[in-house]
Amino acid sequence: MKKYAEVFRVSFKMQIVWRFDVVMTMAAAAARAIAGWIVWRVIFLGKESVGGFTQDAMLTYYLISSILRSIDFSHHISGEVSYLIRSGRFSGHMVTPVNPLGFFSFMSAGMSAFHLLFSVTAAALCAFAMGINLSFTRDIARILPAAVMIPLGLTFTASFQYLIGVATFKFLEIGFFMYVQWSIIAFVTGSMVPLSLLPSAVLAVLRFIPFTHVIYTPAMLLTGQASAREGLFGLAVLAAWTLMMMPAAHYTYNRLRKKYDGVGI
Amino acid sequence: MKRNVRFVLLLMKLKLSRMMMFRVSFFGAFIADGTMFIIQLLAFEAIYSQVDAIGGWNRGQMIIFVGTFAVVNALNMLIYFFGVNDIPEKIKRGDLDGYITKPVSPLLRVTFENVNPGSVPLLIFSAGIVCYGVSAAGINISFMTGLLYVLLVLLMTLLWYDMELILRSIPFLVLSANGIVQLEEQLIEMNFKIPGILYKGGFKVVFYFILPYGIMSTTPTQMLSGLLTASGFLHAVVITAFFTAFAIGFWRYGLRHYKSTGS
């Protein structure tokens, strides 16, 4: 565990070097929150509630989801793993006594931890500038599952993106597939629109997939729009998927690594 | 002129030959961007299941907006994106030497050397979204309206090119433009989700005049919906003319400061 803690620490410190990336993370969080504010402010003109949300609850949802999305760096994992395999530079990860899944997960966690403060700051500044009355729940039964789901969700997405990345051993060029899955994930995590606006039959299906509980469910819990029971259900679904995804990623890596020629293409 | 056209056609032929070596990736842009636009349509569908209009635009007009953005994006990918996108790396590595010393305009070559025929299906798909939007909005389009819409789409494609060229010419002066390109991505993503009609105050000034991403899909959509005023049309023409002149001037200025060394 000590070596993974070191990966986390180095990754955290490395972020200080990339100052413009920090600015960009803040800009991304702010841009999503501002986009939500511009659109929903117009939609709420003359309306008390839309889809069960008041205007303050909707804007708070967007602020929380923009923070959660901006601290999820797991998409870097699939890109980097794929690049390292194609360039023949993945060999370094095969010969060092560190599990690559653990390495990339903790690297991503270090990035998330560093950027969390800046994303929260950007969102808070947006809330202040746009005059949003933040609508958070004070119900501890909702806050607790949300607090567990956020790191668990990041762990799941890290494992999932690693699995996508190691597919490069077999398919070599997975660039467009990565873009496709990023677009789909952005939607099903609820970072584009709250999923409760979708037809109930669709939402009933989405409840059983893990991505829904990475952003949507924690944001709904923290704004008081979802019940504690729904939170516990989401937590159970996410935990089950994470427990399946980690060995699946590990197994896929061990199986496909034999195809690696180590010279790049 | 005739020589330049022959040169561009030759570049396209060479690119097509290269692309046929990677056939799976040939339709990559279509699949990746096509999915993105479908997802955006789904997001607007979810919102329109709760409301009748956003800022006075009905569901059909919003579909036209997404479709128009997709068309401009597809033209961008088809014609110049992969060429212009490489400019910062060429500056950094000193690769522009080979462009400057050839008896052809470096900008012409950079612009057209990486055309991407794989984006043709995306263009057709995007045009399909626009047609679906027109049908959903119940708009009757005259020949003249259709013609002016196509003209505006081409103008907005040129404006997008201008913005890309300006931002990617900055490394002539500062070497690295990674951050600026990231910022551009954020701005495009934001303006892809927000019709320009929703901007007010400072946002309108920024996205209509300074970084005119806000008009790129909005103005053609307004034209097709019969909502575009003469001043709105004139604004689009003047902004495009200004940014085209500025982009070419800035490229030439940057080229004069090109240090011709890798770093």
PDB file of N, CA and C in Angstrom, chain B residues 136-218:
ATOM      1  N   ALA B 136     -39.706  18.685 -37.770  1.00  0.00           N
ATOM      2  CA  ALA B 136     -40.294  18.765 -36.422  1.00  0.00           C
ATOM      3  C   ALA B 136     -40.815  20.164 -36.117  1.00  0.00           C
ATOM      4  N   ALA B 137     -40.137  21.179 -36.671  1.00  0.00           N
ATOM      5  CA  ALA B 137     -40.563  22.566 -36.417  1.00  0.00           C
ATOM      6  C   ALA B 137     -41.716  22.964 -37.334  1.00  0.00           C
ATOM      7  N   GLY B 138     -41.971  22.148 -38.350  1.00  0.00           N
ATOM      8  CA  GLY B 138     -43.050  22.448 -39.293  1.00  0.00           C
ATOM      9  C   GLY B 138     -42.789  23.700 -40.105  1.00  0.00           C
ATOM     10  N   ILE B 139     -41.519  23.879 -40.505  1.00  0.00           N
ATOM     11  CA  ILE B 139     -41.146  25.088 -41.261  1.00  0.00           C
ATOM     12  C   ILE B 139     -41.201  24.799 -42.761  1.00  0.00           C
ATOM     13  N   ASN B 140     -41.766  25.723 -43.499  1.00  0.00           N
ATOM     14  CA  ASN B 140     -41.713  25.637 -44.960  1.00  0.00           C
ATOM     15  C   ASN B 140     -40.559  26.515 -45.435  1.00  0.00           C
ATOM     16  N   ILE B 141     -39.669  25.910 -46.199  1.00  0.00           N
ATOM     17  CA  ILE B 141     -38.468  26.665 -46.603  1.00  0.00           C
ATOM     18  C   ILE B 141     -38.525  26.989 -48.088  1.00  0.00           C
ATOM     19  N   SER B 142     -38.339  28.269 -48.385  1.00  0.00           N
ATOM     20  CA  SER B 142     -38.280  28.674 -49.791  1.00  0.00           C
ATOM     21  C   SER B 142     -36.870  28.414 -50.320  1.00  0.00           C
ATOM     22  N   PHE B 143     -36.733  28.440 -51.631  1.00  0.00           N
ATOM     23  CA  PHE B 143     -35.419  28.215 -52.238  1.00  0.00           C
ATOM     24  C   PHE B 143     -34.413  29.256 -51.743  1.00  0.00           C
ATOM     25  N   MET B 144     -34.869  30.516 -51.667  1.00  0.00           N
ATOM     26  CA  MET B 144     -33.973  31.601 -51.252  1.00  0.00           C
ATOM     27  C   MET B 144     -33.520  31.416 -49.798  1.00  0.00           C
ATOM     28  N   THR B 145     -34.455  31.011 -48.932  1.00  0.00           N
ATOM     29  CA  THR B 145     -34.093  30.788 -47.516  1.00  0.00           C
ATOM     30  C   THR B 145     -33.055  29.666 -47.423  1.00  0.00           C
ATOM     31  N   GLY B 146     -33.285  28.594 -48.174  1.00  0.00           N
ATOM     32  CA  GLY B 146     -32.354  27.470 -48.173  1.00  0.00           C
ATOM     33  C   GLY B 146     -30.978  27.894 -48.651  1.00  0.00           C
ATOM     34  N   LEU B 147     -30.988  28.729 -49.693  1.00  0.00           N
ATOM     35  CA  LEU B 147     -29.716  29.205 -50.260  1.00  0.00           C
ATOM     36  C   LEU B 147     -28.957  30.074 -49.255  1.00  0.00           C
ATOM     37  N   LEU B 148     -29.698  30.979 -48.604  1.00  0.00           N
ATOM     38  CA  LEU B 148     -29.063  31.863 -47.611  1.00  0.00           C
ATOM     39  C   LEU B 148     -28.579  31.056 -46.399  1.00  0.00           C
ATOM     40  N   TYR B 149     -29.311  30.000 -46.046  1.00  0.00           N
ATOM     41  CA  TYR B 149     -28.886  29.123 -44.945  1.00  0.00           C
ATOM     42  C   TYR B 149     -27.543  28.469 -45.299  1.00  0.00           C
ATOM     43  N   VAL B 150     -27.451  27.933 -46.518  1.00  0.00           N
ATOM     44  CA  VAL B 150     -26.198  27.286 -46.943  1.00  0.00           C
ATOM     45  C   VAL B 150     -25.061  28.306 -46.939  1.00  0.00           C
ATOM     46  N   LEU B 151     -25.363  29.520 -47.419  1.00  0.00           N
ATOM     47  CA  LEU B 151     -24.352  30.576 -47.434  1.00  0.00           C
ATOM     48  C   LEU B 151     -23.866  30.883 -46.010  1.00  0.00           C
ATOM     49  N   LEU B 152     -24.826  30.965 -45.083  1.00  0.00           N
ATOM     50  CA  LEU B 152     -24.448  31.260 -43.687  1.00  0.00           C
ATOM     51  C   LEU B 152     -23.649  30.115 -43.076  1.00  0.00           C
ATOM     52  N   VAL B 153     -24.027  28.884 -43.398  1.00  0.00           N
ATOM     53  CA  VAL B 153     -23.273  27.729 -42.882  1.00  0.00           C
ATOM     54  C   VAL B 153     -21.825  27.797 -43.384  1.00  0.00           C
ATOM     55  N   LEU B 154     -21.655  28.139 -44.648  1.00  0.00           N
ATOM     56  CA  LEU B 154     -20.291  28.239 -45.197  1.00  0.00           C
ATOM     57  C   LEU B 154     -19.533  29.394 -44.538  1.00  0.00           C
ATOM     58  N   LEU B 155     -20.240  30.498 -44.306  1.00  0.00           N
ATOM     59  CA  LEU B 155     -19.600  31.638 -43.629  1.00  0.00           C
ATOM     60  C   LEU B 155     -19.162  31.250 -42.222  1.00  0.00           C
ATOM     61  N   MET B 156     -20.027  30.526 -41.520  1.00  0.00           N
ATOM     62  CA  MET B 156     -19.707  30.125 -40.146  1.00  0.00           C
ATOM     63  C   MET B 156     -18.565  29.096 -40.125  1.00  0.00           C
ATOM     64  N   THR B 157     -18.490  28.278 -41.181  1.00  0.00           N
ATOM     65  CA  THR B 157     -17.365  27.332 -41.287  1.00  0.00           C
ATOM     66  C   THR B 157     -16.061  28.110 -41.456  1.00  0.00           C
ATOM     67  N   LEU B 158     -16.152  29.185 -42.247  1.00  0.00           N
ATOM     68  CA  LEU B 158     -14.975  30.041 -42.429  1.00  0.00           C
ATOM     69  C   LEU B 158     -14.614  30.734 -41.108  1.00  0.00           C
ATOM     70  N   LEU B 159     -15.630  31.154 -40.378  1.00  0.00           N
ATOM     71  CA  LEU B 159     -15.387  31.834 -39.095  1.00  0.00           C
ATOM     72  C   LEU B 159     -14.727  30.862 -38.102  1.00  0.00           C
ATOM     73  N   TRP B 160     -15.188  29.616 -38.099  1.00  0.00           N
ATOM     74  CA  TRP B 160     -14.599  28.596 -37.219  1.00  0.00           C
ATOM     75  C   TRP B 160     -13.125  28.392 -37.604  1.00  0.00           C
ATOM     76  N   TYR B 161     -12.878  28.361 -38.916  1.00  0.00           N
ATOM     77  CA  TYR B 161     -11.504  28.230 -39.414  1.00  0.00           C
ATOM     78  C   TYR B 161     -10.653  29.401 -38.917  1.00  0.00           C
ATOM     79  N   ASP B 162     -11.215  30.608 -39.018  1.00  0.00           N
ATOM     80  CA  ASP B 162     -10.476  31.805 -38.580  1.00  0.00           C
ATOM     81  C   ASP B 162     -10.076  31.681 -37.112  1.00  0.00           C
ATOM     82  N   MET B 163     -11.033  31.245 -36.284  1.00  0.00           N
ATOM     83  CA  MET B 163     -10.752  31.134 -34.856  1.00  0.00           C
ATOM     84  C   MET B 163      -9.665  30.078 -34.596  1.00  0.00           C
ATOM     85  N   GLU B 164      -9.776  28.958 -35.302  1.00  0.00           N
ATOM     86  CA  GLU B 164      -8.765  27.903 -35.128  1.00  0.00           C
ATOM     87  C   GLU B 164      -7.388  28.403 -35.555  1.00  0.00           C
ATOM     88  N   LEU B 165      -7.351  29.112 -36.678  1.00  0.00           N
ATOM     89  CA  LEU B 165      -6.065  29.601 -37.203  1.00  0.00           C
ATOM     90  C   LEU B 165      -5.445  30.628 -36.254  1.00  0.00           C
ATOM     91  N   ILE B 166      -6.272  31.525 -35.747  1.00  0.00           N
ATOM     92  CA  ILE B 166      -5.753  32.559 -34.830  1.00  0.00           C
ATOM     93  C   ILE B 166      -5.155  31.895 -33.585  1.00  0.00           C
ATOM     94  N   LEU B 167      -5.929  30.994 -32.971  1.00  0.00           N
ATOM     95  CA  LEU B 167      -5.471  30.373 -31.723  1.00  0.00           C
ATOM     96  C   LEU B 167      -4.229  29.502 -31.943  1.00  0.00           C
ATOM     97  N   ARG B 168      -4.170  28.860 -33.111  1.00  0.00           N
ATOM     98  CA  ARG B 168      -3.031  27.977 -33.365  1.00  0.00           C
ATOM     99  C   ARG B 168      -1.827  28.702 -33.960  1.00  0.00           C
ATOM    100  N   SER B 169      -1.985  29.999 -34.216  1.00  0.00           N
ATOM    101  CA  SER B 169      -0.834  30.787 -34.657  1.00  0.00           C
ATOM    102  C   SER B 169      -0.132  31.448 -33.472  1.00  0.00           C
ATOM    103  N   ILE B 170      -0.777  31.414 -32.323  1.00  0.00           N
ATOM    104  CA  ILE B 170      -0.169  32.027 -31.132  1.00  0.00           C
ATOM    105  C   ILE B 170       1.201  31.413 -30.804  1.00  0.00           C
ATOM    106  N   PRO B 171       1.401  30.088 -31.006  1.00  0.00           N
ATOM    107  CA  PRO B 171       2.731  29.513 -30.709  1.00  0.00           C
ATOM    108  C   PRO B 171       3.875  30.128 -31.521  1.00  0.00           C
ATOM    109  N   PHE B 172       3.593  30.846 -32.593  1.00  0.00           N
ATOM    110  CA  PHE B 172       4.665  31.573 -33.280  1.00  0.00           C
ATOM    111  C   PHE B 172       5.331  32.541 -32.299  1.00  0.00           C
ATOM    112  N   LEU B 173       4.553  33.013 -31.341  1.00  0.00           N
ATOM    113  CA  LEU B 173       5.050  34.026 -30.410  1.00  0.00           C
ATOM    114  C   LEU B 173       5.393  33.454 -29.037  1.00  0.00           C
ATOM    115  N   VAL B 174       4.665  32.363 -28.629  1.00  0.00           N
ATOM    116  CA  VAL B 174       4.882  31.863 -27.264  1.00  0.00           C
ATOM    117  C   VAL B 174       5.275  30.381 -27.196  1.00  0.00           C
ATOM    118  N   LEU B 175       5.447  29.746 -28.324  1.00  0.00           N
ATOM    119  CA  LEU B 175       5.831  28.335 -28.443  1.00  0.00           C
ATOM    120  C   LEU B 175       4.740  27.326 -28.081  1.00  0.00           C
ATOM    121  N   SER B 176       4.117  27.428 -26.890  1.00  0.00           N
ATOM    122  CA  SER B 176       3.119  26.421 -26.531  1.00  0.00           C
ATOM    123  C   SER B 176       1.717  27.020 -26.469  1.00  0.00           C
ATOM    124  N   ALA B 177       0.788  26.333 -27.112  1.00  0.00           N
ATOM    125  CA  ALA B 177      -0.603  26.816 -27.081  1.00  0.00           C
ATOM    126  C   ALA B 177      -1.529  25.749 -26.537  1.00  0.00           C
ATOM    127  N   ASN B 178      -0.983  24.794 -25.794  1.00  0.00           N
ATOM    128  CA  ASN B 178      -1.827  23.699 -25.290  1.00  0.00           C
ATOM    129  C   ASN B 178      -3.011  24.222 -24.486  1.00  0.00           C
ATOM    130  N   GLY B 179      -2.707  25.169 -23.603  1.00  0.00           N
ATOM    131  CA  GLY B 179      -3.756  25.717 -22.756  1.00  0.00           C
ATOM    132  C   GLY B 179      -4.813  26.437 -23.555  1.00  0.00           C
ATOM    133  N   ILE B 180      -4.371  27.161 -24.573  1.00  0.00           N
ATOM    134  CA  ILE B 180      -5.315  27.932 -25.384  1.00  0.00           C
ATOM    135  C   ILE B 180      -6.237  26.985 -26.156  1.00  0.00           C
ATOM    136  N   VAL B 181      -5.660  25.894 -26.641  1.00  0.00           N
ATOM    137  CA  VAL B 181      -6.468  24.907 -27.371  1.00  0.00           C
ATOM    138  C   VAL B 181      -7.485  24.266 -26.422  1.00  0.00           C
ATOM    139  N   GLN B 182      -7.058  24.007 -25.183  1.00  0.00           N
ATOM    140  CA  GLN B 182      -8.001  23.457 -24.191  1.00  0.00           C
ATOM    141  C   GLN B 182      -9.143  24.442 -23.933  1.00  0.00           C
ATOM    142  N   LEU B 183      -8.773  25.716 -23.861  1.00  0.00           N
ATOM    143  CA  LEU B 183      -9.777  26.753 -23.632  1.00  0.00           C
ATOM    144  C   LEU B 183     -10.766  26.795 -24.800  1.00  0.00           C
ATOM    145  N   GLU B 184     -10.236  26.653 -26.002  1.00  0.00           N
ATOM    146  CA  GLU B 184     -11.094  26.638 -27.193  1.00  0.00           C
ATOM    147  C   GLU B 184     -12.104  25.480 -27.102  1.00  0.00           C
ATOM    148  N   GLU B 185     -11.615  24.316 -26.675  1.00  0.00           N
ATOM    149  CA  GLU B 185     -12.504  23.151 -26.539  1.00  0.00           C
ATOM    150  C   GLU B 185     -13.648  23.440 -25.565  1.00  0.00           C
ATOM    151  N   GLN B 186     -13.279  24.092 -24.446  1.00  0.00           N
ATOM    152  CA  GLN B 186     -14.309  24.429 -23.451  1.00  0.00           C
ATOM    153  C   GLN B 186     -15.349  25.375 -24.036  1.00  0.00           C
ATOM    154  N   LEU B 187     -14.871  26.378 -24.775  1.00  0.00           N
ATOM    155  CA  LEU B 187     -15.780  27.376 -25.340  1.00  0.00           C
ATOM    156  C   LEU B 187     -16.705  26.749 -26.375  1.00  0.00           C
ATOM    157  N   ILE B 188     -16.138  25.861 -27.203  1.00  0.00           N
ATOM    158  CA  ILE B 188     -16.965  25.206 -28.227  1.00  0.00           C
ATOM    159  C   ILE B 188     -18.003  24.308 -27.547  1.00  0.00           C
ATOM    160  N   GLU B 189     -17.557  23.554 -26.541  1.00  0.00           N
ATOM    161  CA  GLU B 189     -18.494  22.667 -25.836  1.00  0.00           C
ATOM    162  C   GLU B 189     -19.635  23.465 -25.218  1.00  0.00           C
ATOM    163  N   MET B 190     -19.274  24.608 -24.641  1.00  0.00           N
ATOM    164  CA  MET B 190     -20.288  25.454 -23.992  1.00  0.00           C
ATOM    165  C   MET B 190     -21.271  26.010 -25.026  1.00  0.00           C
ATOM    166  N   ASN B 191     -20.744  26.498 -26.142  1.00  0.00           N
ATOM    167  CA  ASN B 191     -21.611  27.119 -27.149  1.00  0.00           C
ATOM    168  C   ASN B 191     -22.410  26.105 -27.955  1.00  0.00           C
ATOM    169  N   PHE B 192     -21.985  24.859 -27.875  1.00  0.00           N
ATOM    170  CA  PHE B 192     -22.713  23.783 -28.523  1.00  0.00           C
ATOM    171  C   PHE B 192     -23.988  23.461 -27.729  1.00  0.00           C
ATOM    172  N   LYS B 193     -23.967  23.833 -26.441  1.00  0.00           N
ATOM    173  CA  LYS B 193     -25.105  23.523 -25.582  1.00  0.00           C
ATOM    174  C   LYS B 193     -26.053  24.717 -25.412  1.00  0.00           C
ATOM    175  N   ILE B 194     -25.556  25.898 -25.776  1.00  0.00           N
ATOM    176  CA  ILE B 194     -26.356  27.096 -25.519  1.00  0.00           C
ATOM    177  C   ILE B 194     -26.628  27.848 -26.815  1.00  0.00           C
ATOM    178  N   PRO B 195     -27.883  27.930 -27.243  1.00  0.00           N
ATOM    179  CA  PRO B 195     -28.180  28.776 -28.405  1.00  0.00           C
ATOM    180  C   PRO B 195     -27.834  30.231 -28.085  1.00  0.00           C
ATOM    181  N   GLY B 196     -27.282  30.932 -29.054  1.00  0.00           N
ATOM    182  CA  GLY B 196     -26.844  32.313 -28.831  1.00  0.00           C
ATOM    183  C   GLY B 196     -27.939  33.232 -28.335  1.00  0.00           C
ATOM    184  N   ILE B 197     -29.212  32.909 -28.667  1.00  0.00           N
ATOM    185  CA  ILE B 197     -30.313  33.790 -28.253  1.00  0.00           C
ATOM    186  C   ILE B 197     -30.460  33.864 -26.732  1.00  0.00           C
ATOM    187  N   LEU B 198     -29.858  32.894 -26.028  1.00  0.00           N
ATOM    188  CA  LEU B 198     -29.990  32.895 -24.568  1.00  0.00           C
ATOM    189  C   LEU B 198     -28.964  33.797 -23.889  1.00  0.00           C
ATOM    190  N   TYR B 199     -27.952  34.244 -24.649  1.00  0.00           N
ATOM    191  CA  TYR B 199     -26.932  35.106 -24.050  1.00  0.00           C
ATOM    192  C   TYR B 199     -27.484  36.501 -23.832  1.00  0.00           C
ATOM    193  N   LYS B 200     -27.128  37.055 -22.686  1.00  0.00           N
ATOM    194  CA  LYS B 200     -27.514  38.431 -22.371  1.00  0.00           C
ATOM    195  C   LYS B 200     -26.284  39.156 -21.818  1.00  0.00           C
ATOM    196  N   GLY B 201     -26.283  40.468 -21.917  1.00  0.00           N
ATOM    197  CA  GLY B 201     -25.250  41.298 -21.294  1.00  0.00           C
ATOM    198  C   GLY B 201     -23.840  40.959 -21.746  1.00  0.00           C
ATOM    199  N   GLY B 202     -22.960  40.760 -20.745  1.00  0.00           N
ATOM    200  CA  GLY B 202     -21.546  40.512 -21.024  1.00  0.00           C
ATOM    201  C   GLY B 202     -21.305  39.252 -21.832  1.00  0.00           C
ATOM    202  N   PHE B 203     -22.098  38.213 -21.565  1.00  0.00           N
ATOM    203  CA  PHE B 203     -21.933  36.957 -22.313  1.00  0.00           C
ATOM    204  C   PHE B 203     -22.202  37.188 -23.801  1.00  0.00           C
ATOM    205  N   LYS B 204     -23.196  38.038 -24.085  1.00  0.00           N
ATOM    206  CA  LYS B 204     -23.537  38.307 -25.486  1.00  0.00           C
ATOM    207  C   LYS B 204     -22.390  39.051 -26.172  1.00  0.00           C
ATOM    208  N   VAL B 205     -21.824  39.997 -25.470  1.00  0.00           N
ATOM    209  CA  VAL B 205     -20.694  40.747 -26.051  1.00  0.00           C
ATOM    210  C   VAL B 205     -19.537  39.792 -26.353  1.00  0.00           C
ATOM    211  N   VAL B 206     -19.232  38.927 -25.378  1.00  0.00           N
ATOM    212  CA  VAL B 206     -18.105  37.998 -25.547  1.00  0.00           C
ATOM    213  C   VAL B 206     -18.364  37.029 -26.696  1.00  0.00           C
ATOM    214  N   PHE B 207     -19.543  36.381 -26.688  1.00  0.00           N
ATOM    215  CA  PHE B 207     -19.772  35.296 -27.654  1.00  0.00           C
ATOM    216  C   PHE B 207     -20.382  35.749 -28.985  1.00  0.00           C
ATOM    217  N   TYR B 208     -20.656  37.039 -29.109  1.00  0.00           N
ATOM    218  CA  TYR B 208     -21.123  37.560 -30.400  1.00  0.00           C
ATOM    219  C   TYR B 208     -20.041  38.396 -31.095  1.00  0.00           C
ATOM    220  N   PHE B 209     -19.113  38.963 -30.303  1.00  0.00           N
ATOM    221  CA  PHE B 209     -18.153  39.891 -30.910  1.00  0.00           C
ATOM    222  C   PHE B 209     -16.690  39.502 -30.687  1.00  0.00           C
ATOM    223  N   ILE B 210     -16.344  39.070 -29.475  1.00  0.00           N
ATOM    224  CA  ILE B 210     -14.922  38.846 -29.163  1.00  0.00           C
ATOM    225  C   ILE B 210     -14.510  37.417 -29.505  1.00  0.00           C
ATOM    226  N   LEU B 211     -15.272  36.456 -29.029  1.00  0.00           N
ATOM    227  CA  LEU B 211     -15.045  35.034 -29.375  1.00  0.00           C
ATOM    228  C   LEU B 211     -16.365  34.543 -29.976  1.00  0.00           C
ATOM    229  N   PRO B 212     -16.602  34.805 -31.266  1.00  0.00           N
ATOM    230  CA  PRO B 212     -17.967  34.688 -31.793  1.00  0.00           C
ATOM    231  C   PRO B 212     -18.482  33.257 -32.006  1.00  0.00           C
ATOM    232  N   TYR B 213     -18.212  32.377 -31.046  1.00  0.00           N
ATOM    233  CA  TYR B 213     -18.737  31.009 -31.151  1.00  0.00           C
ATOM    234  C   TYR B 213     -20.269  31.001 -31.012  1.00  0.00           C
ATOM    235  N   GLY B 214     -20.790  32.029 -30.343  1.00  0.00           N
ATOM    236  CA  GLY B 214     -22.225  32.076 -30.068  1.00  0.00           C
ATOM    237  C   GLY B 214     -23.092  32.231 -31.308  1.00  0.00           C
ATOM    238  N   ILE B 215     -22.506  32.744 -32.405  1.00  0.00           N
ATOM    239  CA  ILE B 215     -23.342  32.960 -33.606  1.00  0.00           C
ATOM    240  C   ILE B 215     -23.205  31.815 -34.609  1.00  0.00           C
ATOM    241  N   MET B 216     -22.233  30.911 -34.370  1.00  0.00           N
ATOM    242  CA  MET B 216     -21.882  29.936 -35.407  1.00  0.00           C
ATOM    243  C   MET B 216     -23.043  29.023 -35.806  1.00  0.00           C
ATOM    244  N   SER B 217     -23.833  28.609 -34.846  1.00  0.00           N
ATOM    245  CA  SER B 217     -24.972  27.766 -35.193  1.00  0.00           C
ATOM    246  C   SER B 217     -26.277  28.535 -35.077  1.00  0.00           C
ATOM    247  N   THR B 218     -26.257  29.561 -34.232  1.00  0.00           N
ATOM    248  CA  THR B 218     -27.493  30.314 -33.968  1.00  0.00           C
ATOM    249  C   THR B 218     -27.978  31.063 -35.215  1.00  0.00           C
TER     250      THR B 218
END
